[in-house]
Structure formats: structure tokens, C-alpha cells
Amino acid sequence: DGGITQSPKYLFRKEGQNVTLSCEQNLNHDAMYWYRQDPGQGLRLIYYSQIVNDFQKGDIAEGYSVSREKKESFPLTVTSAQKNPTAFYLCAISSTGGHEQFFGPGTRLTVL
Amino acid sequence: GQQVMQIPQYQHVQEGEDFTTYCNSSTTLSNIQWYKQRPGGHPVFLIQLVKSGEVKKQKRLTFQFGEAKKNSSLHITATQTTDVGTYFCAGPSNGGYQKVTFGIGTKLQVIP
């Protein structure tokens, strides 16, 4: 939505390779999130960050890593340790103290 | 842990019929949000309910928050093909500042 960008829209990788998905926002929001969505499934939280240089594991953090070096950026690395990496990855933000989630357009990752 | 259950998982309706999706939480919620995800798109925030027994309307959509703040519903009057998509509810997660737990979603198909 609006000032949240994720690129690329589609990404293909070979099995065993690490891949980094980008998420950038220009809305000056503190909280950023990464979700994974599988076909016909809900949204599962991977990692979230409430402030620069701090992040917390979500429900399915194994095989993923993140960094939050800048307020506007929250990249997600899908490592080779993630057993089923093919999925739709969504980045979201929320304003300070709020729970409403505003999502980016997402990246569809396919691991061959 | 906290669970947010949503029913039904799928619903097919004739255009012009009404539609309702229900959301139930295992714990009392301070607020509840509703989102819509169009096919191939990303979830879009629709509304947040905060008060016990609250009812809010957006054109043909009516959102209710239960008196006990553990359940919620979304009702669409006279569905249109533009209503097609998956509707998610979400509530604040236990033990996590600004974390939310999403329901599995209700996928709505509207038959013209």
C-alpha cells in the first residue's frame, strides 16, 4: 500500500541458494513485519521489528534471517535451511502503537 | 497459544445474495481488524473495531464486534463480483507488542 515496496514481484531460485527479499517503506513507520502465505492458507508471521537494530522471531522464523539497519528497510533472507521456501512473502508496516497492518505488494518466491 | 478461528473457509454465493464470515478468538481482544485480499493481490486493511458491541458500516459491508470482544463478523449485503476475494480477521497476539494473529480467511466466490 502506498509507500511500501517489495521487489521483485516474482523470484526464482535454485534449491540450496540463499535469497534476499527487499522491503522498503517511506511512511516513517516504526514497526515492520514479514509474513509467509501458502496457497489457501492464512498469514504466518516470520519476523517483526519495532525499532531500528532490533527484531523478534515470529511463529515460523526457522530458516529465515532479517536485519533492520535503517528505519525504512527490513530485508528478509530465505536461507538454504528453509525446507519449503516456495511461497508468497508479504512485508507489512504499522504505525507506532497500532495493530493495523499495511502490506506491500508481495514477492512470489519459487525454488526449483 | 492464542487462536483466531474463522468460518467458513470457502463460500460461493450468487450475485445479489448476502454473505457473512465469522471470526472467533480464544482470548478477549482489545481490537479486531478485517482485511480483504483480491485474487493475486495483497491483503488490504478494511477496518478496525475497538469497542464492545461496536457496529461499523462501509457501504454494503457491516462489521460487528461481540459484546465479550471475543468474536466478530463481516456481513456483505447484495454481493457483487467486485466482492470476490479472501477476507481475513486479525487480533492482537498475546505477549507481542503490535503483533497480530490472523484467521485463516474466508474465500468468497460470487457467481454472476
Short mmCIF file of C-alpha atoms in Angstrom, two decimals:
data_model
loop_
_atom_site.label_atom_id
_atom_site.label_comp_id
_atom_site.label_asym_id
_atom_site.label_seq_id
_atom_site.Cartn_x
_atom_site.Cartn_y
_atom_site.Cartn_z
CA ASP A 1 0.00 0.00 0.00
CA GLY A 2 1.22 3.44 -0.88
CA GLY A 3 4.78 3.80 0.32
CA ILE A 4 5.68 0.15 0.80
CA THR A 5 7.66 -1.51 -1.95
CA GLN A 6 8.76 -5.08 -2.38
CA SER A 7 10.87 -6.29 -5.20
CA PRO A 8 10.91 -8.28 -7.30
CA LYS A 9 7.31 -9.40 -7.76
CA TYR A 10 8.41 -12.86 -8.89
CA LEU A 11 11.67 -14.58 -7.94
CA PHE A 12 13.06 -17.92 -8.97
CA ARG A 13 15.99 -19.62 -7.27
CA LYS A 14 17.66 -22.97 -7.32
CA GLU A 15 17.46 -25.19 -4.28
CA GLY A 16 20.34 -24.62 -1.87
CA GLN A 17 20.76 -20.92 -2.64
CA ASN A 18 20.11 -18.14 -0.17
CA VAL A 19 17.90 -15.34 -1.45
CA THR A 20 17.15 -11.90 -0.02
CA LEU A 21 13.80 -10.23 -0.45
CA SER A 22 13.61 -6.47 -0.12
CA CYS A 23 11.05 -4.37 1.72
CA GLU A 24 11.25 -0.59 1.74
CA GLN A 25 8.88 1.98 3.21
CA ASN A 26 8.80 5.76 3.09
CA LEU A 27 5.98 6.27 5.58
CA ASN A 28 8.29 6.64 8.59
CA HIS A 29 6.57 3.80 10.46
CA ASP A 30 8.49 2.07 13.21
CA ALA A 31 7.05 -1.44 13.06
CA MET A 32 7.75 -3.75 10.13
CA TYR A 33 6.78 -7.37 9.60
CA TRP A 34 7.38 -10.33 7.33
CA TYR A 35 4.64 -12.85 6.66
CA ARG A 36 4.51 -16.01 4.63
CA GLN A 37 1.38 -17.09 2.79
CA ASP A 38 0.94 -20.54 1.23
CA PRO A 39 -1.88 -21.32 -1.23
CA GLY A 40 -5.22 -21.40 0.53
CA GLN A 41 -3.59 -20.55 3.84
CA GLY A 42 -3.62 -17.62 6.18
CA LEU A 43 -0.72 -15.37 7.03
CA ARG A 44 2.05 -16.65 9.26
CA LEU A 45 4.49 -14.27 10.93
CA ILE A 46 8.17 -14.86 10.23
CA TYR A 47 9.90 -11.89 11.89
CA TYR A 48 8.97 -8.45 13.07
CA SER A 49 10.81 -5.32 14.11
CA GLN A 50 9.57 -2.49 16.27
CA ILE A 51 12.66 -0.31 16.05
CA VAL A 52 15.94 0.01 14.19
CA ASN A 53 18.57 -2.56 15.17
CA ASP A 54 16.01 -4.73 16.94
CA PHE A 55 13.83 -7.58 15.67
CA GLN A 56 11.93 -10.52 17.08
CA LYS A 57 11.17 -14.02 15.84
CA GLY A 58 7.64 -14.75 14.79
CA ASP A 59 5.92 -18.11 14.63
CA ILE A 60 7.95 -19.61 11.78
CA ALA A 61 11.41 -18.00 11.94
CA GLU A 62 13.44 -21.15 11.32
CA GLY A 63 15.36 -20.94 8.05
CA TYR A 64 14.96 -17.16 7.77
CA SER A 65 17.02 -14.16 8.85
CA VAL A 66 16.42 -10.41 8.86
CA SER A 67 18.18 -7.15 9.55
CA ARG A 68 16.93 -3.68 10.45
CA GLU A 69 19.83 -1.32 9.95
CA LYS A 70 17.63 1.51 8.67
CA LYS A 71 14.12 2.53 9.63
CA GLU A 72 12.91 2.33 6.05
CA SER A 73 14.34 -1.08 5.20
CA PHE A 74 13.66 -4.60 6.52
CA PRO A 75 15.17 -7.24 4.19
CA LEU A 76 14.38 -10.92 4.62
CA THR A 77 16.86 -13.66 3.72
CA VAL A 78 15.46 -17.08 2.93
CA THR A 79 18.32 -19.46 3.68
CA SER A 80 19.00 -22.91 2.32
CA ALA A 81 17.95 -24.24 5.73
CA GLN A 82 14.31 -23.35 4.99
CA LYS A 83 12.83 -26.67 3.89
CA ASN A 84 9.85 -25.38 1.92
CA PRO A 85 10.74 -21.88 0.75
CA THR A 86 8.31 -21.64 -2.17
CA ALA A 87 5.60 -19.22 -1.00
CA PHE A 88 4.18 -15.72 -1.25
CA TYR A 89 6.12 -13.35 1.03
CA LEU A 90 4.44 -10.22 2.33
CA CYS A 91 6.01 -7.30 4.12
CA ALA A 92 3.84 -5.08 6.27
CA ILE A 93 4.15 -1.99 8.42
CA SER A 94 2.14 -0.45 11.20
CA SER A 95 2.21 2.88 12.95
CA THR A 96 3.55 3.33 16.47
CA GLY A 97 1.25 1.62 18.95
CA GLY A 98 -1.15 0.46 16.27
CA HIS A 99 -2.10 -3.02 15.16
CA GLU A 100 -3.42 -2.21 11.68
CA GLN A 101 -1.16 -3.83 9.11
CA PHE A 102 -0.44 -2.18 5.77
CA PHE A 103 1.00 -4.59 3.26
CA GLY A 104 3.36 -4.29 0.35
CA PRO A 105 2.55 -5.97 -2.98
CA GLY A 106 4.47 -9.13 -2.02
CA THR A 107 7.12 -11.33 -3.64
CA ARG A 108 6.28 -14.76 -5.02
CA LEU A 109 9.32 -16.95 -4.48
CA THR A 110 9.69 -20.22 -6.34
CA VAL A 111 12.56 -22.52 -5.51
CA LEU A 112 13.27 -25.05 -8.20
CA GLY B 1 -1.35 -20.06 22.44
CA GLN B 2 -3.91 -17.65 21.12
CA GLN B 3 -6.04 -18.83 18.25
CA VAL B 4 -8.20 -16.87 15.84
CA MET B 5 -10.68 -19.11 14.09
CA GLN B 6 -12.63 -18.08 11.03
CA ILE B 7 -15.56 -19.75 9.34
CA PRO B 8 -16.48 -20.67 6.74
CA GLN B 9 -13.24 -21.26 4.88
CA TYR B 10 -14.99 -21.07 1.50
CA GLN B 11 -18.28 -19.60 0.36
CA HIS B 12 -19.92 -19.47 -3.05
CA VAL B 13 -22.86 -17.12 -3.50
CA GLN B 14 -25.00 -15.95 -6.39
CA GLU B 15 -24.52 -12.32 -7.20
CA GLY B 16 -27.03 -10.35 -5.16
CA GLU B 17 -27.09 -12.76 -2.23
CA ASP B 18 -25.78 -11.80 1.18
CA PHE B 19 -22.59 -13.17 2.70
CA THR B 20 -21.28 -13.43 6.26
CA THR B 21 -17.96 -14.55 7.69
CA TYR B 22 -17.37 -15.15 11.38
CA CYS B 23 -14.27 -14.79 13.49
CA ASN B 24 -13.74 -16.21 16.98
CA SER B 25 -10.82 -15.73 19.32
CA SER B 26 -9.76 -17.97 22.17
CA THR B 27 -8.97 -14.85 24.22
CA THR B 28 -10.52 -11.43 24.71
CA LEU B 29 -9.25 -8.96 22.15
CA SER B 30 -8.51 -5.27 22.62
CA ASN B 31 -9.38 -4.76 18.97
CA ILE B 32 -10.03 -6.69 15.80
CA GLN B 33 -9.17 -5.85 12.21
CA TRP B 34 -10.58 -7.03 8.90
CA TYR B 35 -8.67 -7.28 5.65
CA LYS B 36 -9.52 -8.15 2.05
CA GLN B 37 -7.19 -9.88 -0.37
CA ARG B 38 -8.19 -9.92 -4.03
CA PRO B 39 -7.03 -12.89 -6.12
CA GLY B 40 -3.35 -12.44 -6.93
CA GLY B 41 -3.10 -9.39 -4.68
CA HIS B 42 -2.04 -8.49 -1.19
CA PRO B 43 -4.21 -8.03 1.93
CA VAL B 44 -5.71 -4.58 2.28
CA PHE B 45 -6.80 -3.20 5.64
CA LEU B 46 -10.55 -2.55 5.75
CA ILE B 47 -11.42 -1.57 9.30
CA GLN B 48 -10.60 -1.87 12.98
CA LEU B 49 -13.17 -2.39 15.73
CA VAL B 50 -12.32 -1.48 19.30
CA LYS B 51 -15.42 -1.19 21.45
CA SER B 52 -17.56 -3.99 22.85
CA GLY B 53 -20.67 -4.41 20.69
CA GLU B 54 -19.37 -1.98 18.09
CA VAL B 55 -21.01 -1.95 14.65
CA LYS B 56 -19.47 -0.14 11.70
CA LYS B 57 -20.62 0.10 8.10
CA GLN B 58 -18.79 0.68 4.87
CA LYS B 59 -21.35 0.86 2.07
CA ARG B 60 -22.62 -2.73 1.75
CA LEU B 61 -20.22 -4.10 4.39
CA THR B 62 -21.25 -4.31 8.05
CA PHE B 63 -18.70 -5.17 10.72
CA GLN B 64 -19.61 -6.21 14.26
CA PHE B 65 -17.53 -6.77 17.39
CA GLY B 66 -19.08 -9.01 20.01
CA GLU B 67 -20.06 -7.88 23.46
CA ALA B 68 -17.40 -10.09 25.03
CA LYS B 69 -14.81 -8.89 22.50
CA LYS B 70 -14.02 -12.47 21.50
CA ASN B 71 -15.92 -12.67 18.24
CA SER B 72 -16.61 -10.58 15.20
CA SER B 73 -18.45 -10.80 11.91
CA LEU B 74 -18.37 -9.24 8.48
CA HIS B 75 -21.62 -9.14 6.52
CA ILE B 76 -21.89 -8.13 2.88
CA THR B 77 -25.32 -7.20 1.60
CA ALA B 78 -26.22 -7.95 -2.03
CA THR B 79 -22.83 -9.24 -3.14
CA GLN B 80 -21.25 -8.07 -6.37
CA THR B 81 -18.49 -9.63 -8.44
CA THR B 82 -16.14 -6.97 -7.10
CA ASP B 83 -16.51 -8.55 -3.64
CA VAL B 84 -14.60 -11.65 -4.77
CA GLY B 85 -11.54 -12.33 -2.63
CA THR B 86 -10.43 -13.66 0.72
CA TYR B 87 -11.48 -11.87 3.89
CA PHE B 88 -9.24 -12.14 6.94
CA CYS B 89 -9.80 -11.12 10.51
CA ALA B 90 -6.88 -10.43 12.85
CA GLY B 91 -6.42 -9.62 16.51
CA PRO B 92 -3.52 -8.61 18.74
CA SER B 93 -1.30 -11.55 19.70
CA ASN B 94 -0.54 -12.47 23.28
CA GLY B 95 2.84 -11.35 24.55
CA GLY B 96 3.82 -9.38 21.49
CA TYR B 97 3.75 -5.63 21.16
CA GLN B 98 2.00 -4.76 17.90
CA LYS B 99 1.88 -8.40 16.80
CA VAL B 100 -1.34 -9.72 15.36
CA THR B 101 -2.69 -13.20 14.73
CA PHE B 102 -4.63 -13.73 11.51
CA GLY B 103 -7.53 -16.05 10.94
CA ILE B 104 -7.23 -18.50 8.05
CA GLY B 105 -9.57 -16.38 5.96
CA THR B 106 -12.84 -16.90 4.13
CA LYS B 107 -12.57 -17.17 0.36
CA LEU B 108 -15.63 -15.67 -1.31
CA GLN B 109 -16.66 -16.57 -4.84
CA VAL B 110 -19.51 -14.63 -6.41
CA ILE B 111 -21.32 -16.31 -9.29
CA PRO B 112 -22.65 -13.77 -11.78
#
